[in-house]
């Protein structure tokens, strides 16, 4: 069974600054996918970024990028130039290549301050 | 527009009653999931289905039941056996298989026991 751990229950950052959210996972799988989801106050889950474990290059989506360290089983999310609209819960998630089960971490509540 | 729809948005249940939460998707996705989210916490998997007429228990299946008679629909019944059903319930779907597939989420149903 896989486990996903987010060690930061809450974080805050000043608008326009950079913040990094941590995620570690435990698995015996070699091929898998990792995701970061955002849940704003509306409660709608929105995919922020995804990473395939077989790719060494870190994924980037505009202001969002990841630092994927496969050996360390670490998958952190960096948000650059933070905006007020980034205020939300952020969830890290794991999916093995074989199978559909998606496992989530406990979430990090991010507050962007003006 | 393709998407995943949950209804109702808010649901109130008297103790001892069964209630059914609806989840419909028109994305032609094979896999569907039900998650429970408690205040300030992550998502916990209740049940998931990889294909029509098949489903598996997740981490917290006790007190819940599901059916998957149609590809588009994956209703969740919260039975009277569920001791603490008040929570936010999220339904999701994905293409399934060994693909880099993100999960798409509905807008959720908030269930309150009165």
Short mmCIF file of C-alpha atoms in Angstrom, two decimals:
data_model
loop_
_atom_site.label_atom_id
_atom_site.label_comp_id
_atom_site.label_asym_id
_atom_site.label_seq_id
_atom_site.Cartn_x
_atom_site.Cartn_y
_atom_site.Cartn_z
CA UNK A 1 0.00 0.00 0.00
CA UNK A 2 1.11 3.52 -0.73
CA UNK A 3 1.22 6.37 1.74
CA UNK A 4 1.53 10.07 1.04
CA UNK A 5 2.66 12.52 3.71
CA UNK A 6 2.44 16.28 3.73
CA UNK A 7 4.29 17.50 6.80
CA UNK A 8 3.15 21.14 6.69
CA UNK A 9 -0.49 21.51 7.78
CA UNK A 10 -0.43 25.28 7.21
CA UNK A 11 1.82 27.76 5.47
CA UNK A 12 1.69 31.43 4.59
CA UNK A 13 3.54 33.56 2.06
CA UNK A 14 3.55 37.20 1.08
CA UNK A 15 2.10 38.10 -2.28
CA UNK A 16 4.74 37.95 -5.06
CA UNK A 17 7.04 35.77 -2.96
CA UNK A 18 7.95 32.12 -3.53
CA UNK A 19 6.79 29.21 -1.39
CA UNK A 20 7.55 25.49 -1.42
CA UNK A 21 5.15 22.81 -0.22
CA UNK A 22 6.56 19.43 0.80
CA UNK A 23 5.34 15.95 -0.03
CA UNK A 24 6.89 12.56 0.60
CA UNK A 25 5.53 9.17 -0.32
CA UNK A 26 6.24 5.54 0.32
CA UNK A 27 5.87 2.89 -2.35
CA UNK A 28 7.49 -0.25 -3.68
CA UNK A 29 6.37 0.58 -7.20
CA UNK A 30 8.91 1.68 -9.80
CA UNK A 31 6.52 3.32 -12.23
CA UNK A 32 3.91 5.76 -11.00
CA UNK A 33 2.46 9.23 -11.33
CA UNK A 34 2.41 12.11 -8.89
CA UNK A 35 0.00 15.02 -8.81
CA UNK A 36 -0.59 18.27 -6.98
CA UNK A 37 -4.22 19.33 -6.63
CA UNK A 38 -5.53 22.68 -5.41
CA UNK A 39 -8.78 23.01 -3.46
CA UNK A 40 -9.88 26.66 -3.12
CA UNK A 41 -12.68 27.73 -0.75
CA UNK A 42 -15.21 26.66 -3.40
CA UNK A 43 -14.08 23.05 -2.60
CA UNK A 44 -13.60 22.26 -6.31
CA UNK A 45 -10.48 20.13 -6.80
CA UNK A 46 -8.25 21.46 -9.56
CA UNK A 47 -5.19 19.74 -10.99
CA UNK A 48 -2.13 21.96 -10.67
CA UNK A 49 0.66 19.80 -12.05
CA UNK A 50 1.58 16.17 -12.75
CA UNK A 51 4.84 14.23 -12.90
CA UNK A 52 5.65 10.84 -14.39
CA UNK A 53 8.15 8.91 -12.28
CA UNK A 54 10.10 7.72 -15.32
CA UNK A 55 10.84 11.30 -16.36
CA UNK A 56 13.90 12.87 -14.80
CA UNK A 57 12.94 16.36 -15.86
CA UNK A 58 10.86 18.23 -13.31
CA UNK A 59 7.42 19.31 -14.49
CA UNK A 60 6.62 23.01 -14.85
CA UNK A 61 3.31 24.78 -15.41
CA UNK A 62 3.69 28.56 -15.53
CA UNK A 63 4.33 29.70 -11.94
CA UNK A 64 4.16 26.14 -10.59
CA UNK A 65 7.06 23.72 -10.66
CA UNK A 66 8.03 20.56 -8.84
CA UNK A 67 11.22 19.16 -7.39
CA UNK A 68 10.94 15.42 -7.91
CA UNK A 69 13.54 13.33 -6.10
CA UNK A 70 12.73 9.70 -6.89
CA UNK A 71 15.39 8.13 -4.69
CA UNK A 72 14.30 10.22 -1.74
CA UNK A 73 10.60 9.71 -2.62
CA UNK A 74 10.04 13.42 -2.42
CA UNK A 75 7.77 15.59 -4.57
CA UNK A 76 7.67 19.25 -3.53
CA UNK A 77 5.67 22.02 -5.19
CA UNK A 78 7.15 25.47 -5.72
CA UNK A 79 4.84 28.40 -6.34
CA UNK A 80 6.60 31.46 -7.70
CA UNK A 81 5.23 35.01 -7.68
CA UNK A 82 2.44 33.97 -5.31
CA UNK A 83 -0.96 35.49 -5.97
CA UNK A 84 -3.93 35.99 -3.68
CA UNK A 85 -5.84 33.47 -5.78
CA UNK A 86 -3.33 30.80 -4.82
CA UNK A 87 -4.85 30.72 -1.33
CA UNK A 88 -6.20 27.18 -1.03
CA UNK A 89 -5.64 23.69 0.31
CA UNK A 90 -3.01 21.82 -1.68
CA UNK A 91 -3.00 18.04 -1.90
CA UNK A 92 -0.25 15.78 -3.13
CA UNK A 93 -1.46 12.52 -4.73
CA UNK A 94 0.08 9.25 -5.93
CA UNK A 95 -1.13 6.79 -8.55
CA UNK A 96 0.68 3.58 -9.51
CA UNK A 97 1.11 2.94 -13.22
CA UNK A 98 -0.68 -0.40 -12.85
CA UNK A 99 -4.04 0.35 -11.36
CA UNK A 100 -6.29 3.30 -10.79
CA UNK A 101 -6.15 3.87 -7.08
CA UNK A 102 -5.27 7.47 -6.27
CA UNK A 103 -3.88 8.12 -2.78
CA UNK A 104 -3.87 11.61 -1.28
CA UNK A 105 -1.81 13.28 1.41
CA UNK A 106 -3.42 15.14 4.28
CA UNK A 107 -3.09 18.53 2.61
CA UNK A 108 -1.38 21.86 3.26
CA UNK A 109 -3.42 24.99 3.80
CA UNK A 110 -1.69 27.89 2.04
CA UNK A 111 -2.52 31.49 2.80
CA UNK A 112 -1.19 34.21 0.50
CA UNK A 113 -1.05 37.53 2.31
CA UNK A 114 -1.32 40.92 0.59
CA UNK B 1 -19.51 20.36 -21.99
CA UNK B 2 -17.97 17.23 -20.53
CA UNK B 3 -17.73 16.92 -16.81
CA UNK B 4 -18.65 15.18 -13.62
CA UNK B 5 -21.79 16.14 -11.71
CA UNK B 6 -22.66 15.45 -8.11
CA UNK B 7 -26.07 15.99 -6.60
CA UNK B 8 -27.38 17.26 -4.35
CA UNK B 9 -24.93 19.91 -3.20
CA UNK B 10 -26.30 19.80 0.34
CA UNK B 11 -28.03 16.85 1.97
CA UNK B 12 -29.51 16.42 5.39
CA UNK B 13 -30.19 13.03 6.90
CA UNK B 14 -31.92 11.92 10.02
CA UNK B 15 -30.14 9.38 12.14
CA UNK B 16 -31.00 5.84 11.10
CA UNK B 17 -31.81 6.74 7.51
CA UNK B 18 -30.01 5.63 4.39
CA UNK B 19 -29.22 8.30 1.80
CA UNK B 20 -27.85 8.08 -1.72
CA UNK B 21 -25.45 10.57 -3.28
CA UNK B 22 -25.48 10.84 -7.04
CA UNK B 23 -22.41 11.01 -9.29
CA UNK B 24 -22.67 11.19 -13.07
CA UNK B 25 -19.93 11.71 -15.66
CA UNK B 26 -20.06 12.21 -19.42
CA UNK B 27 -16.30 11.98 -19.95
CA UNK B 28 -16.42 8.32 -21.05
CA UNK B 29 -14.12 7.48 -18.13
CA UNK B 30 -13.74 3.89 -17.01
CA UNK B 31 -12.67 4.57 -13.43
CA UNK B 32 -14.73 6.31 -10.79
CA UNK B 33 -14.05 7.04 -7.12
CA UNK B 34 -15.72 8.24 -3.93
CA UNK B 35 -13.76 10.16 -1.32
CA UNK B 36 -14.69 11.51 2.07
CA UNK B 37 -13.21 14.76 3.35
CA UNK B 38 -13.51 15.86 6.98
CA UNK B 39 -12.81 19.46 8.06
CA UNK B 40 -9.16 20.38 7.65
CA UNK B 41 -8.23 16.89 6.52
CA UNK B 42 -7.26 15.10 3.37
CA UNK B 43 -9.28 12.82 1.14
CA UNK B 44 -9.93 9.27 2.21
CA UNK B 45 -11.01 6.68 -0.34
CA UNK B 46 -14.35 5.00 0.30
CA UNK B 47 -14.87 2.91 -2.86
CA UNK B 48 -13.58 2.87 -6.39
CA UNK B 49 -14.62 1.20 -9.62
CA UNK B 50 -12.37 0.42 -12.56
CA UNK B 51 -15.08 -0.84 -14.85
CA UNK B 52 -18.83 -1.36 -15.05
CA UNK B 53 -20.22 -3.96 -12.63
CA UNK B 54 -17.00 -4.01 -10.64
CA UNK B 55 -15.90 -2.04 -7.58
CA UNK B 56 -13.44 -2.35 -4.72
CA UNK B 57 -13.40 -1.14 -1.14
CA UNK B 58 -11.14 1.72 -0.22
CA UNK B 59 -9.74 2.60 3.17
CA UNK B 60 -13.04 3.49 4.88
CA UNK B 61 -15.77 1.43 3.16
CA UNK B 62 -17.63 0.38 6.33
CA UNK B 63 -21.13 1.83 6.42
CA UNK B 64 -21.15 2.67 2.71
CA UNK B 65 -22.29 0.85 -0.42
CA UNK B 66 -21.99 1.55 -4.14
CA UNK B 67 -23.14 0.23 -7.50
CA UNK B 68 -21.78 0.60 -11.02
CA UNK B 69 -24.51 -0.55 -13.37
CA UNK B 70 -23.68 2.06 -15.98
CA UNK B 71 -20.36 3.54 -17.04
CA UNK B 72 -21.66 7.04 -16.45
CA UNK B 73 -23.00 6.56 -12.95
CA UNK B 74 -21.50 5.62 -9.59
CA UNK B 75 -23.97 6.32 -6.76
CA UNK B 76 -22.90 6.12 -3.13
CA UNK B 77 -25.30 5.04 -0.39
CA UNK B 78 -24.53 6.10 3.15
CA UNK B 79 -26.22 3.54 5.34
CA UNK B 80 -27.38 3.75 8.93
CA UNK B 81 -24.37 1.62 9.82
CA UNK B 82 -22.07 4.58 9.17
CA UNK B 83 -21.61 6.00 12.65
CA UNK B 84 -20.31 9.44 11.74
CA UNK B 85 -21.55 10.31 8.26
CA UNK B 86 -21.41 14.11 8.49
CA UNK B 87 -18.70 15.08 5.98
CA UNK B 88 -17.97 16.44 2.53
CA UNK B 89 -18.11 13.77 -0.19
CA UNK B 90 -16.22 14.04 -3.46
CA UNK B 91 -16.72 11.91 -6.54
CA UNK B 92 -14.02 11.64 -9.20
CA UNK B 93 -13.39 9.87 -12.47
CA UNK B 94 -10.38 9.08 -14.65
CA UNK B 95 -9.71 7.33 -17.92
CA UNK B 96 -8.18 4.41 -16.11
CA UNK B 97 -5.66 1.84 -17.23
CA UNK B 98 -1.92 2.33 -17.15
CA UNK B 99 -2.12 5.87 -18.42
CA UNK B 100 -0.94 9.16 -17.07
CA UNK B 101 -4.47 10.11 -16.24
CA UNK B 102 -5.54 12.82 -13.89
CA UNK B 103 -8.72 12.49 -11.89
CA UNK B 104 -11.54 14.94 -12.55
CA UNK B 105 -13.67 15.87 -9.57
CA UNK B 106 -17.26 16.84 -9.03
CA UNK B 107 -18.18 19.82 -6.88
CA UNK B 108 -18.99 17.68 -3.88
CA UNK B 109 -21.92 16.94 -1.61
CA UNK B 110 -22.02 18.11 1.98
CA UNK B 111 -23.92 15.60 4.09
CA UNK B 112 -25.17 16.59 7.52
CA UNK B 113 -26.88 14.30 10.00
CA UNK B 114 -29.60 16.11 11.96
#
